[in-house]
Tab-separated table of C-alpha atoms in Angstrom:
chain	number	residue	atom	x	y	z
A	27	UNK	CA	-10.024	10.912	-18.337
A	28	UNK	CA	-6.896	12.937	-18.962
A	29	UNK	CA	-5.143	10.527	-21.484
A	30	UNK	CA	-1.932	12.145	-22.404
A	31	UNK	CA	-0.627	9.135	-24.037
A	32	UNK	CA	2.984	9.566	-22.940
A	33	UNK	CA	4.725	6.230	-21.848
A	34	UNK	CA	7.738	8.532	-20.479
A	35	UNK	CA	9.774	11.557	-20.983
A	36	UNK	CA	11.177	10.412	-24.168
A	37	UNK	CA	7.884	9.959	-25.825
A	38	UNK	CA	6.099	13.304	-24.892
A	39	UNK	CA	4.351	15.652	-27.180
A	40	UNK	CA	6.218	18.022	-28.934
A	41	UNK	CA	3.678	20.800	-28.142
A	42	UNK	CA	0.992	21.408	-25.629
A	43	UNK	CA	-2.025	19.771	-26.198
A	44	UNK	CA	-5.316	21.828	-26.336
A	45	UNK	CA	-7.733	21.672	-23.366
A	46	UNK	CA	-10.713	19.389	-23.543
A	47	UNK	CA	-11.751	15.886	-25.202
A	48	UNK	CA	-8.490	15.353	-26.893
A	49	UNK	CA	-6.304	15.563	-23.730
A	50	UNK	CA	-8.315	13.609	-21.756
A	51	UNK	CA	-9.475	10.872	-24.339
A	52	UNK	CA	-12.937	11.764	-23.245
A	53	UNK	CA	-14.805	12.483	-26.560
A	54	UNK	CA	-18.206	13.953	-27.392
A	55	UNK	CA	-20.399	12.832	-30.173
A	56	UNK	CA	-21.634	16.407	-30.356
A	57	UNK	CA	-24.328	18.229	-28.261
A	58	UNK	CA	-27.610	16.682	-27.611
A	59	UNK	CA	-30.311	18.969	-28.776
A	60	UNK	CA	-32.048	20.720	-25.982
A	61	UNK	CA	-35.614	19.803	-27.365
A	62	UNK	CA	-34.914	16.293	-26.667
A	63	UNK	CA	-35.591	14.209	-23.336
A	64	UNK	CA	-32.058	13.749	-22.232
A	65	UNK	CA	-33.301	11.360	-19.598
A	66	UNK	CA	-34.818	8.898	-22.080
A	67	UNK	CA	-31.465	8.660	-23.577
A	68	UNK	CA	-29.681	7.605	-20.439
A	69	UNK	CA	-29.656	3.968	-21.265
A	70	UNK	CA	-27.256	3.257	-18.330
A	71	UNK	CA	-29.733	4.184	-15.902
A	72	UNK	CA	-32.113	2.081	-17.209
A	73	UNK	CA	-29.791	-0.879	-17.244
A	74	UNK	CA	-29.139	-0.278	-13.778
A	75	UNK	CA	-32.775	0.113	-12.636
A	76	UNK	CA	-32.128	3.315	-11.204
A	77	UNK	CA	-35.795	4.094	-10.705
A	78	UNK	CA	-36.191	1.328	-8.435
A	79	UNK	CA	-32.767	1.930	-6.606
A	80	UNK	CA	-33.943	5.525	-6.007
A	81	UNK	CA	-36.833	4.268	-3.733
A	82	UNK	CA	-34.129	2.968	-1.346
A	83	UNK	CA	-31.229	5.303	-1.824
A	84	UNK	CA	-30.350	8.570	-3.720
A	85	UNK	CA	-26.984	9.187	-2.194
A	86	UNK	CA	-28.602	11.938	0.165
A	87	UNK	CA	-26.094	13.088	2.990
A	88	UNK	CA	-22.852	12.034	0.963
A	89	UNK	CA	-20.597	14.610	-0.776
A	90	UNK	CA	-18.804	13.389	-3.720
A	91	UNK	CA	-15.611	15.566	-4.739
A	92	UNK	CA	-14.906	16.163	-8.446
A	93	UNK	CA	-11.253	16.881	-8.878
A	94	UNK	CA	-11.659	18.318	-12.598
A	95	UNK	CA	-11.901	21.292	-14.593
A	96	UNK	CA	-14.390	23.008	-12.496
A	97	UNK	CA	-18.244	22.847	-12.488
A	98	UNK	CA	-20.453	25.251	-14.207
A	99	UNK	CA	-22.699	26.841	-11.675
A	100	UNK	CA	-25.426	27.753	-13.949
A	101	UNK	CA	-26.053	24.313	-15.293
A	102	UNK	CA	-29.758	23.678	-14.450
A	103	UNK	CA	-29.538	20.177	-13.813
A	104	UNK	CA	-27.112	20.767	-10.980
A	105	UNK	CA	-28.795	23.822	-9.244
A	106	UNK	CA	-28.836	23.264	-5.819
A	107	UNK	CA	-26.255	20.287	-5.948
A	108	UNK	CA	-22.944	22.078	-5.352
A	109	UNK	CA	-21.029	22.904	-1.909
A	110	UNK	CA	-18.431	25.389	-1.687
A	111	UNK	CA	-15.303	24.246	-3.289
A	112	UNK	CA	-11.952	25.721	-4.365
A	113	UNK	CA	-10.186	26.610	-7.378
A	114	UNK	CA	-6.264	25.288	-7.524
A	115	UNK	CA	-6.170	25.976	-11.396
A	116	UNK	CA	-4.742	29.722	-11.361
A	117	UNK	CA	-7.342	30.282	-14.207
A	118	UNK	CA	-10.089	33.096	-14.115
A	119	UNK	CA	-13.493	32.721	-12.807
A	120	UNK	CA	-13.226	30.291	-10.084
A	121	UNK	CA	-14.388	26.711	-9.054
A	122	UNK	CA	-17.883	27.447	-10.592
A	123	UNK	CA	-16.632	27.866	-14.215
A	124	UNK	CA	-15.696	25.117	-16.252
A	125	UNK	CA	-13.675	26.238	-19.552
A	126	UNK	CA	-13.649	22.611	-20.686
A	127	UNK	CA	-16.984	21.343	-19.866
A	128	UNK	CA	-15.489	18.024	-18.539
A	129	UNK	CA	-16.012	18.465	-14.807
A	130	UNK	CA	-19.554	19.492	-15.361
A	131	UNK	CA	-20.335	16.451	-17.255
A	132	UNK	CA	-18.829	14.196	-14.392
A	133	UNK	CA	-20.805	16.179	-11.675
A	134	UNK	CA	-23.921	15.442	-13.949
A	135	UNK	CA	-23.217	11.759	-14.247
A	136	UNK	CA	-23.072	11.545	-10.440
A	137	UNK	CA	-25.728	14.013	-8.985
A	138	UNK	CA	-27.805	15.458	-11.833
A	139	UNK	CA	-31.182	16.060	-10.863
A	140	UNK	CA	-32.988	16.391	-14.166
A	141	UNK	CA	-34.746	19.386	-13.380
A	142	UNK	CA	-34.395	20.675	-16.816
A	143	UNK	CA	-36.534	20.327	-19.603
A	144	UNK	CA	-39.684	19.931	-17.676
A	145	UNK	CA	-38.028	17.038	-15.506
A	146	UNK	CA	-36.635	15.328	-18.458
A	147	UNK	CA	-32.908	16.616	-18.104
A	148	UNK	CA	-29.859	15.095	-17.111
A	149	UNK	CA	-29.963	12.696	-14.075
A	150	UNK	CA	-27.125	11.373	-12.222
A	151	UNK	CA	-27.021	7.772	-10.667
A	152	UNK	CA	-26.828	9.555	-7.086
A	153	UNK	CA	-29.264	12.638	-7.398
A	154	UNK	CA	-29.450	13.100	-3.871
A	155	UNK	CA	-25.829	13.531	-3.357
A	156	UNK	CA	-23.855	16.902	-3.143
A	157	UNK	CA	-20.675	17.671	-5.395
A	158	UNK	CA	-17.829	19.358	-3.957
A	159	UNK	CA	-16.095	21.216	-7.065
A	160	UNK	CA	-12.285	21.133	-6.905
A	161	UNK	CA	-10.703	22.988	-10.074
A	162	UNK	CA	-7.363	22.069	-11.631
A	163	UNK	CA	-5.844	23.008	-14.640
A	164	UNK	CA	-5.490	20.562	-17.384
A	165	UNK	CA	-4.597	22.827	-20.256
A	166	UNK	CA	-1.592	21.253	-21.732
A	167	UNK	CA	1.227	18.584	-21.842
A	168	UNK	CA	4.875	18.047	-23.353
A	169	UNK	CA	6.992	19.255	-20.574
A	170	UNK	CA	8.154	18.324	-17.195
A	171	UNK	CA	7.109	21.722	-16.067
A	172	UNK	CA	3.475	20.946	-16.926
A	173	UNK	CA	3.413	17.596	-15.409
A	174	UNK	CA	4.909	18.863	-12.156
A	175	UNK	CA	2.109	21.520	-12.357
A	176	UNK	CA	-0.579	18.993	-13.144
A	177	UNK	CA	0.535	16.637	-10.467
A	178	UNK	CA	0.753	19.419	-7.749
A	179	UNK	CA	-2.707	20.530	-8.418
A	180	UNK	CA	-4.305	16.854	-8.565
A	181	UNK	CA	-2.258	16.101	-5.417
A	182	UNK	CA	-3.552	19.244	-3.535
A	183	UNK	CA	-7.062	18.554	-4.999
A	184	UNK	CA	-7.246	15.164	-3.527
A	185	UNK	CA	-5.963	16.268	-0.172
A	186	UNK	CA	-8.358	19.399	-0.170
A	187	UNK	CA	-11.346	16.954	-1.056
A	188	UNK	CA	-10.700	14.647	2.058
A	189	UNK	CA	-10.058	17.407	4.172
A	190	UNK	CA	-13.446	19.032	3.481
A	191	UNK	CA	-16.045	16.442	3.901
A	192	UNK	CA	-15.983	14.307	0.773
A	193	UNK	CA	-16.529	10.811	1.355
A	194	UNK	CA	-15.811	9.844	-2.229
A	195	UNK	CA	-13.064	11.618	-4.166
A	196	UNK	CA	-13.917	11.298	-7.793
A	197	UNK	CA	-10.937	11.547	-10.243
A	198	UNK	CA	-11.854	11.268	-13.885
A	199	UNK	CA	-8.328	12.238	-14.625
A	200	UNK	CA	-5.046	10.637	-15.140
A	201	UNK	CA	-1.342	11.039	-16.307
A	202	UNK	CA	1.390	8.452	-17.560
A	203	UNK	CA	5.128	8.324	-17.333
A	204	UNK	CA	5.378	10.090	-13.807
A	205	UNK	CA	8.657	10.697	-12.068
A	206	UNK	CA	9.552	9.333	-8.897
A	207	UNK	CA	9.224	12.410	-6.994
A	208	UNK	CA	5.518	13.208	-8.769
A	209	UNK	CA	4.494	9.707	-7.962
A	210	UNK	CA	5.390	9.950	-4.504
A	211	UNK	CA	3.493	13.109	-4.184
A	212	UNK	CA	0.454	11.642	-5.846
A	213	UNK	CA	0.799	8.791	-3.426
A	214	UNK	CA	0.804	10.682	-0.473
A	215	UNK	CA	-2.193	12.684	-1.153
A	216	UNK	CA	-4.212	9.412	-2.131
A	217	UNK	CA	-2.786	8.039	1.430
A	218	UNK	CA	-3.888	11.158	3.395
A	219	UNK	CA	-7.200	10.750	1.929
A	220	UNK	CA	-7.608	7.259	3.004
A	221	UNK	CA	-6.580	8.095	6.280
A	222	UNK	CA	-9.299	10.591	6.382
A	223	UNK	CA	-11.625	8.001	5.627
A	224	UNK	CA	-12.183	8.925	1.927
A	225	UNK	CA	-12.591	6.283	-0.933
A	226	UNK	CA	-10.611	7.643	-3.986
A	227	UNK	CA	-11.918	6.329	-7.253
A	228	UNK	CA	-9.935	7.204	-10.576
A	229	UNK	CA	-10.118	6.416	-14.574
A	230	UNK	CA	-8.177	3.604	-15.866
A	231	UNK	CA	-7.792	5.627	-19.083
A	232	UNK	CA	-8.792	5.355	-22.782
A	233	UNK	CA	-5.783	3.981	-24.715
A	234	UNK	CA	-6.406	0.345	-24.323
A	235	UNK	CA	-6.357	0.026	-28.081
A	236	UNK	CA	-3.334	2.131	-28.567
A	237	UNK	CA	-0.461	1.249	-26.104
A	238	UNK	CA	-2.461	0.821	-22.960
A	239	UNK	CA	-0.102	2.613	-20.768
A	240	UNK	CA	-0.430	2.795	-17.192
A	241	UNK	CA	-2.339	5.984	-15.701
A	242	UNK	CA	-2.110	7.559	-12.401
A	243	UNK	CA	-3.835	7.769	-9.952
A	244	UNK	CA	-5.754	4.927	-10.971
A	245	UNK	CA	-2.568	2.508	-10.822
A	246	UNK	CA	-1.622	3.478	-7.375
A	247	UNK	CA	-2.095	1.276	-4.286
A	248	UNK	CA	-5.360	2.301	-2.531
A	249	UNK	CA	-7.027	3.723	-5.600
A	250	UNK	CA	-10.197	2.106	-7.067
A	251	UNK	CA	-9.145	1.992	-10.697
A	252	UNK	CA	-12.453	1.742	-12.852
A	253	UNK	CA	-12.608	0.361	-16.527
A	254	UNK	CA	-15.337	0.938	-18.974
A	255	UNK	CA	-17.792	-1.207	-20.903
A	256	UNK	CA	-19.933	-0.910	-23.647
A	257	UNK	CA	-23.821	-1.029	-24.172
A	258	UNK	CA	-23.417	-5.003	-23.676
A	259	UNK	CA	-21.279	-4.737	-20.729
A	260	UNK	CA	-18.417	-6.095	-22.619
A	261	UNK	CA	-14.954	-4.497	-21.933
A	262	UNK	CA	-14.907	-1.237	-24.163
A	263	UNK	CA	-12.479	-1.392	-26.864
A	264	UNK	CA	-10.445	1.778	-25.740
A	265	UNK	CA	-10.621	0.947	-22.022
A	266	UNK	CA	-7.282	0.471	-20.539
A	267	UNK	CA	-6.769	-2.793	-18.917
A	268	UNK	CA	-4.379	-4.288	-16.291
A	269	UNK	CA	-3.898	-5.067	-12.571
A	270	UNK	CA	-4.822	-1.694	-11.629
A	271	UNK	CA	-8.482	-2.164	-12.693
A	272	UNK	CA	-10.971	-3.075	-9.600
A	273	UNK	CA	-14.319	-2.382	-11.401
A	274	UNK	CA	-16.022	-1.672	-14.499
A	275	UNK	CA	-19.008	0.804	-15.363
A	276	UNK	CA	-20.749	1.732	-18.521
A	277	UNK	CA	-18.325	4.130	-20.549
A	278	UNK	CA	-20.087	4.689	-24.245
A	279	UNK	CA	-22.784	7.256	-25.204
A	280	UNK	CA	-23.280	8.803	-21.655
A	281	UNK	CA	-25.439	11.664	-21.847
A	282	UNK	CA	-25.009	14.652	-19.188
A	283	UNK	CA	-24.882	18.217	-18.801
A	284	UNK	CA	-21.975	20.150	-20.181
A	285	UNK	CA	-20.977	23.512	-21.443
A	286	UNK	CA	-22.231	23.322	-25.074
A	287	UNK	CA	-24.865	25.602	-26.502
A	288	UNK	CA	-27.742	23.203	-25.775
A	289	UNK	CA	-26.192	22.273	-22.365
A	290	UNK	CA	-25.948	18.820	-23.011
A	291	UNK	CA	-23.156	16.570	-24.413
A	292	UNK	CA	-22.958	12.683	-24.944
A	293	UNK	CA	-19.457	11.319	-24.091
A	294	UNK	CA	-17.652	8.261	-24.329
A	295	UNK	CA	-14.883	7.411	-21.718
A	296	UNK	CA	-13.724	5.919	-18.390
A	297	UNK	CA	-14.333	9.174	-17.026
A	298	UNK	CA	-17.781	8.389	-16.997
A	299	UNK	CA	-17.160	4.983	-15.865
A	300	UNK	CA	-15.499	6.350	-12.950
A	301	UNK	CA	-18.267	9.048	-12.175
A	302	UNK	CA	-21.069	6.354	-12.326
A	303	UNK	CA	-18.705	4.171	-9.805
A	304	UNK	CA	-18.290	7.292	-7.559
A	305	UNK	CA	-22.205	7.770	-7.469
A	306	UNK	CA	-22.710	4.167	-6.616
A	307	UNK	CA	-20.656	4.306	-3.620
A	308	UNK	CA	-22.687	7.432	-2.644
A	309	UNK	CA	-26.027	5.212	-2.984
A	310	UNK	CA	-24.415	2.612	-0.463
A	311	UNK	CA	-22.811	4.861	1.756
A	312	UNK	CA	-26.023	6.816	2.210
A	313	UNK	CA	-27.880	3.752	3.486
A	314	UNK	CA	-25.066	2.672	5.623
A	315	UNK	CA	-23.481	5.840	6.856
A	316	UNK	CA	-21.510	4.014	9.590
A	317	UNK	CA	-19.654	1.836	7.205
A	318	UNK	CA	-15.967	2.693	6.484
A	319	UNK	CA	-14.589	3.221	3.035
A	320	UNK	CA	-13.035	-0.310	3.074
A	321	UNK	CA	-16.639	-1.874	3.958
A	322	UNK	CA	-18.257	0.253	1.026
A	323	UNK	CA	-15.818	-0.679	-1.447
A	324	UNK	CA	-15.881	-4.523	-0.410
A	325	UNK	CA	-19.585	-4.586	-0.624
A	326	UNK	CA	-19.176	-3.180	-4.197
A	327	UNK	CA	-16.868	-5.823	-5.013
A	328	UNK	CA	-18.799	-8.631	-3.443
A	329	UNK	CA	-21.971	-7.646	-5.444
A	330	UNK	CA	-20.232	-6.692	-8.814
A	331	UNK	CA	-20.609	-9.094	-12.023
A	332	UNK	CA	-17.881	-11.442	-10.948
A	333	UNK	CA	-16.392	-11.271	-7.556
A	334	UNK	CA	-14.899	-14.590	-7.401
A	335	UNK	CA	-12.376	-14.052	-10.042
A	336	UNK	CA	-11.001	-10.889	-11.285
A	337	UNK	CA	-9.988	-9.906	-14.975
A	338	UNK	CA	-7.749	-7.330	-16.259
A	339	UNK	CA	-10.382	-5.867	-18.195
A	340	UNK	CA	-13.372	-5.668	-15.982
A	341	UNK	CA	-11.785	-5.993	-12.678
A	342	UNK	CA	-14.176	-7.839	-10.145
A	343	UNK	CA	-16.930	-7.252	-12.476
A	344	UNK	CA	-19.411	-4.235	-13.526
A	345	UNK	CA	-20.853	-2.332	-10.672
A	346	UNK	CA	-24.329	-3.408	-9.405
A	347	UNK	CA	-25.418	-0.924	-6.978
A	348	UNK	CA	-29.042	-2.275	-6.880
A	349	UNK	CA	-27.663	-5.571	-5.774
A	350	UNK	CA	-25.568	-3.962	-3.026
A	351	UNK	CA	-28.361	-1.885	-1.900
A	352	UNK	CA	-30.683	-4.818	-1.769
A	353	UNK	CA	-28.111	-7.855	-0.506
A	354	UNK	CA	-25.164	-6.241	0.648
A	355	UNK	CA	-23.928	-9.288	2.633
A	356	UNK	CA	-21.322	-8.765	5.228
A	357	UNK	CA	-19.370	-6.082	4.842
A	358	UNK	CA	-16.355	-7.114	6.707
A	359	UNK	CA	-13.823	-5.598	8.640
A	360	UNK	CA	-14.027	-1.876	8.895
A	361	UNK	CA	-10.070	-1.463	8.923
A	362	UNK	CA	-8.807	-3.806	6.353
A	363	UNK	CA	-9.028	-2.738	2.856
A	364	UNK	CA	-10.307	-5.218	0.192
A	365	UNK	CA	-7.481	-3.904	-2.468
A	366	UNK	CA	-4.017	-5.928	-2.690
A	367	UNK	CA	-1.307	-4.235	-1.059
A	368	UNK	CA	-3.538	-1.259	0.352
A	369	UNK	CA	-4.225	-2.387	4.004
A	370	UNK	CA	-6.213	0.165	6.325
A	371	UNK	CA	-3.693	3.041	5.601
A	372	UNK	CA	-0.459	1.051	4.718
A	373	UNK	CA	-1.286	-2.615	6.303
A	374	UNK	CA	-2.004	-5.980	5.057
A	375	UNK	CA	-4.205	-6.579	2.137
A	376	UNK	CA	-7.651	-8.258	2.350
A	377	UNK	CA	-9.463	-10.738	0.212
A	378	UNK	CA	-12.587	-9.040	-1.639
A	379	UNK	CA	-14.659	-11.809	0.238
A	380	UNK	CA	-16.592	-10.313	3.068
A	381	UNK	CA	-14.698	-10.902	6.179
A	382	UNK	CA	-11.757	-12.520	4.958
A	383	UNK	CA	-8.105	-11.453	4.719
A	384	UNK	CA	-4.763	-12.347	3.333
A	385	UNK	CA	-2.969	-11.515	0.137
A	386	UNK	CA	-2.757	-15.144	-0.881
A	387	UNK	CA	-6.398	-14.889	-1.742
A	388	UNK	CA	-5.940	-11.887	-4.019
A	389	UNK	CA	-4.887	-11.980	-7.680
A	390	UNK	CA	-1.975	-9.803	-7.819
A	391	UNK	CA	-1.523	-9.350	-3.816
A	392	UNK	CA	1.367	-9.287	-1.830
A	393	UNK	CA	2.354	-13.035	-2.130
A	394	UNK	CA	1.997	-12.742	-6.152
A	395	UNK	CA	3.744	-9.463	-6.150
A	396	UNK	CA	6.736	-10.926	-4.142
A	397	UNK	CA	7.052	-14.032	-6.414
A	398	UNK	CA	6.967	-11.481	-9.672
A	399	UNK	CA	9.669	-9.234	-8.171
A	400	UNK	CA	12.255	-12.055	-8.107
A	401	UNK	CA	14.517	-11.986	-11.327
A	402	UNK	CA	13.829	-14.348	-13.757
A	403	UNK	CA	15.427	-17.755	-13.251
A	404	UNK	CA	16.084	-16.984	-9.636
A	405	UNK	CA	15.494	-19.315	-6.870
A	406	UNK	CA	12.231	-18.800	-4.851
A	407	UNK	CA	12.713	-17.025	-1.388
A	408	UNK	CA	12.976	-19.767	1.643
A	409	UNK	CA	9.805	-20.474	3.235
A	410	UNK	CA	11.516	-19.982	6.700
A	411	UNK	CA	14.488	-18.838	8.708
A	412	UNK	CA	17.354	-21.433	9.339
A	413	UNK	CA	16.680	-22.993	12.859
A	414	UNK	CA	18.248	-21.290	15.726
A	415	UNK	CA	21.214	-23.646	16.599
A	416	UNK	CA	23.927	-21.600	14.560
A	417	UNK	CA	23.666	-23.868	11.569
A	418	UNK	CA	23.767	-22.205	8.241
A	419	UNK	CA	21.848	-22.960	5.400
A	420	UNK	CA	23.527	-23.298	2.022
A	421	UNK	CA	20.962	-25.112	0.405
A	422	UNK	CA	23.669	-27.272	-1.309
A	423	UNK	CA	24.045	-30.179	1.089
A	424	UNK	CA	21.830	-32.780	-0.323
A	425	UNK	CA	22.959	-32.161	-3.983
A	426	UNK	CA	25.329	-35.512	-4.433
A	427	UNK	CA	22.570	-37.567	-3.140
A	428	UNK	CA	19.964	-36.293	-5.325
A	429	UNK	CA	22.108	-36.855	-8.370
A	430	UNK	CA	22.952	-40.371	-7.457
A	431	UNK	CA	19.523	-41.184	-6.925
A	432	UNK	CA	18.299	-39.439	-10.101
A	433	UNK	CA	21.025	-41.634	-12.030
A	434	UNK	CA	19.723	-44.827	-10.368
A	435	UNK	CA	16.462	-44.047	-11.343
A	436	UNK	CA	17.278	-43.502	-15.165
A	437	UNK	CA	18.884	-46.754	-15.294
A	438	UNK	CA	16.176	-48.661	-13.732
A	439	UNK	CA	13.566	-46.725	-16.219
A	440	UNK	CA	15.908	-47.746	-19.418
A	441	UNK	CA	15.920	-51.366	-18.402
A	442	UNK	CA	12.244	-51.431	-17.814
A	443	UNK	CA	11.600	-49.873	-21.172
A	444	UNK	CA	13.906	-52.465	-22.734
A	445	UNK	CA	12.254	-55.414	-21.122
A	446	UNK	CA	8.660	-54.205	-22.076
A	447	UNK	CA	9.880	-53.575	-25.942
A	448	UNK	CA	11.137	-57.478	-26.019
A	449	UNK	CA	8.015	-58.743	-24.493
A	450	UNK	CA	5.814	-56.883	-26.959
A	451	UNK	CA	7.792	-58.287	-29.573
A	452	UNK	CA	7.501	-61.886	-28.435
A	453	UNK	CA	3.724	-61.857	-27.161
A	454	UNK	CA	1.943	-59.537	-29.225
A	455	UNK	CA	-0.230	-56.601	-28.093
A	456	UNK	CA	-1.446	-58.556	-24.810
A	457	UNK	CA	-5.006	-59.180	-23.485
A	458	UNK	CA	-7.684	-57.342	-25.052
A	459	UNK	CA	-9.511	-54.663	-22.906
A	460	UNK	CA	-13.450	-55.776	-22.517
A	461	UNK	CA	-15.412	-54.331	-25.500
A	462	UNK	CA	-12.531	-53.546	-27.514
A	463	UNK	CA	-13.283	-53.933	-31.197
A	464	UNK	CA	-11.643	-56.493	-33.497
A	465	UNK	CA	-9.115	-57.058	-31.039
A	466	UNK	CA	-7.327	-53.808	-30.766
A	467	UNK	CA	-7.577	-51.374	-27.948
A	468	UNK	CA	-9.940	-48.561	-28.834
A	469	UNK	CA	-7.175	-45.988	-28.452
A	470	UNK	CA	-5.209	-47.689	-31.368
A	471	UNK	CA	-8.163	-48.007	-33.706
A	472	UNK	CA	-10.427	-44.848	-33.586
A	473	UNK	CA	-13.805	-44.845	-34.813
A	474	UNK	CA	-13.969	-48.533	-35.309
A	475	UNK	CA	-17.665	-50.018	-35.195
A	476	UNK	CA	-18.329	-52.283	-32.313
A	477	UNK	CA	-19.576	-55.699	-33.260
A	478	UNK	CA	-23.355	-56.400	-32.650
A	479	UNK	CA	-23.929	-58.181	-29.355
A	480	UNK	CA	-26.189	-61.213	-29.649
A	481	UNK	CA	-29.856	-60.465	-29.401
A	482	UNK	CA	-32.777	-62.438	-28.097
A	483	UNK	CA	-35.151	-63.990	-30.594
A	484	UNK	CA	-37.614	-61.647	-32.524
A	485	UNK	CA	-35.520	-58.352	-31.547
A	486	UNK	CA	-33.633	-56.544	-34.085
A	487	UNK	CA	-29.923	-55.843	-33.393
A	488	UNK	CA	-28.885	-52.564	-32.254
A	489	UNK	CA	-27.220	-50.315	-34.878
A	490	UNK	CA	-23.900	-49.773	-34.008
A	491	UNK	CA	-22.997	-46.226	-32.836
A	492	UNK	CA	-21.990	-43.979	-35.445
A	493	UNK	CA	-18.475	-42.553	-35.645
A	494	UNK	CA	-18.003	-39.148	-34.801
A	495	UNK	CA	-17.036	-37.076	-37.889
A	496	UNK	CA	-13.465	-36.503	-38.595
A	497	UNK	CA	-11.769	-33.079	-38.732
A	498	UNK	CA	-13.388	-31.172	-41.784
A	499	UNK	CA	-16.385	-33.628	-42.195
A	500	UNK	CA	-20.100	-32.856	-41.555
A	501	UNK	CA	-22.049	-35.007	-39.269
A	502	UNK	CA	-23.911	-38.140	-40.549
A	503	UNK	CA	-27.212	-37.025	-42.683
A	504	UNK	CA	-30.189	-36.595	-40.390
A	505	UNK	CA	-28.267	-36.218	-37.433
A	506	UNK	CA	-28.269	-32.319	-36.314
A	507	UNK	CA	-24.824	-30.850	-35.647
A	508	UNK	CA	-24.130	-29.860	-32.053
A	509	UNK	CA	-25.723	-26.465	-31.468
A	510	UNK	CA	-23.483	-23.359	-31.774
A	511	UNK	CA	-22.271	-22.152	-28.295
A	512	UNK	CA	-24.733	-19.529	-26.767
A	513	UNK	CA	-23.440	-15.997	-27.049
A	514	UNK	CA	-21.536	-14.835	-24.087
A	515	UNK	CA	-23.625	-12.926	-21.482
A	516	UNK	CA	-23.134	-9.721	-19.924
A	517	UNK	CA	-19.342	-9.162	-19.365
A	518	UNK	CA	-18.163	-12.417	-20.916
A	519	UNK	CA	-16.735	-11.549	-24.089
A	520	UNK	CA	-13.244	-10.598	-23.684
A	521	UNK	CA	-11.339	-8.435	-26.261
A	522	UNK	CA	-7.994	-9.045	-27.558
A	523	UNK	CA	-8.309	-12.883	-26.911
A	524	UNK	CA	-8.059	-12.851	-23.257
A	525	UNK	CA	-10.355	-15.141	-21.625
A	526	UNK	CA	-12.597	-13.406	-19.013
A	527	UNK	CA	-14.381	-15.438	-16.311
A	528	UNK	CA	-18.202	-15.602	-16.994
A	529	UNK	CA	-20.260	-13.250	-15.435
A	530	UNK	CA	-23.586	-14.976	-15.248
A	531	UNK	CA	-25.548	-12.940	-17.804
A	532	UNK	CA	-26.767	-9.535	-17.518
A	533	UNK	CA	-25.592	-8.143	-14.283
A	534	UNK	CA	-28.423	-5.755	-13.783
A	535	UNK	CA	-31.219	-8.615	-14.634
A	536	UNK	CA	-31.014	-10.233	-11.088
């Protein structure tokens, strides 16, 4: 994920950033030893029951474009996985050379075959898919000129991928502080890809704990923004959050092929989350080649860990491709997007529920966008136009009547209050509710014991119920305290105090 950390032109780096992990926010914990079994360390594949999924689908027949720093052609686990791509970077050696190693790792996350190390190399989540490498230059930041170059290459890369057979366009990249012109250029490329039937999936970014600036293209309409989770499927502390997040996937300790001495690296970042989400889309599309991008995405949302109520940290939840393959449900309409404000090309939004449509069902959809766009303190928009009678609607004709009625109502309430006070002073507290102890309603005498009721001969009177302990007190001796709340399940623990909807435990266990 190319996380420049810039929020605008006024806060740019003073000098160009070096290529690689610092610029993306994708970090490595050092190369993995070539003597190890890389497959044994790919915990995310075990969590998602990859071996079981591969009996149904490996992503065969689906091409995933990797718009990134190139893909190293001689990586053993990617042998036979690459289709001819393009180099838009202007750097030497072409699309099948990767000076940074980032694009190679993303390709490995998606379609690695594990052929190296006697079959114990790096496996991707969709080892039957093909990779279309689209190389761009991400060698620096800090100037409008570099931003313009980067956005131009990124936009051309997305367009090229859609025009050359990619069903899924993986963009484990991003930039903040776009000028209107650059945002428009990038949006046009996304719209073109969607018009061509491709699914554009992009990283939310890795500055969730240090500014959380919006990154593009993940925040553009029509793009699937992906957040990251840790090993416990809780939101990764660095994963960026906001309304742009649609889905989430593992982001920590992801092993894959790269260009280090050993040929393998371990990385953290929403770059990996994005690649795994792209691979999940390939698995589903391979089994349902007649589905559209809208239908594939709708099934991914419907089978995620929490499709009923999205959160800004996990979107509609953690991807669950195994559930999508075994119980996909109704994919819904082919020409309606499940993303708010996206539509088929530029049409109406649809709810993530299969077959449902309408922005009112979507958090952050068109209806809520219209409400939030109004200036603070302004009146809401009229629900309908004035009747076609030539009458103008000023909205003020009923004001005197409303004010008069309000004054009268206040006077009545004051009179009633006075009468009640006088009555209470003369007649006492009134009738005692049934069962109230000592003649005082329970709400006025908390924790007062109930008098024992008369008991039949020979029976012991029932002990009065113990009063609940007051604040700071321990429960009565011999009575156990209430058990502590169970630890939250997979995806339930929200960072930074935000309450996330429950996910029903480990999403991969079902």
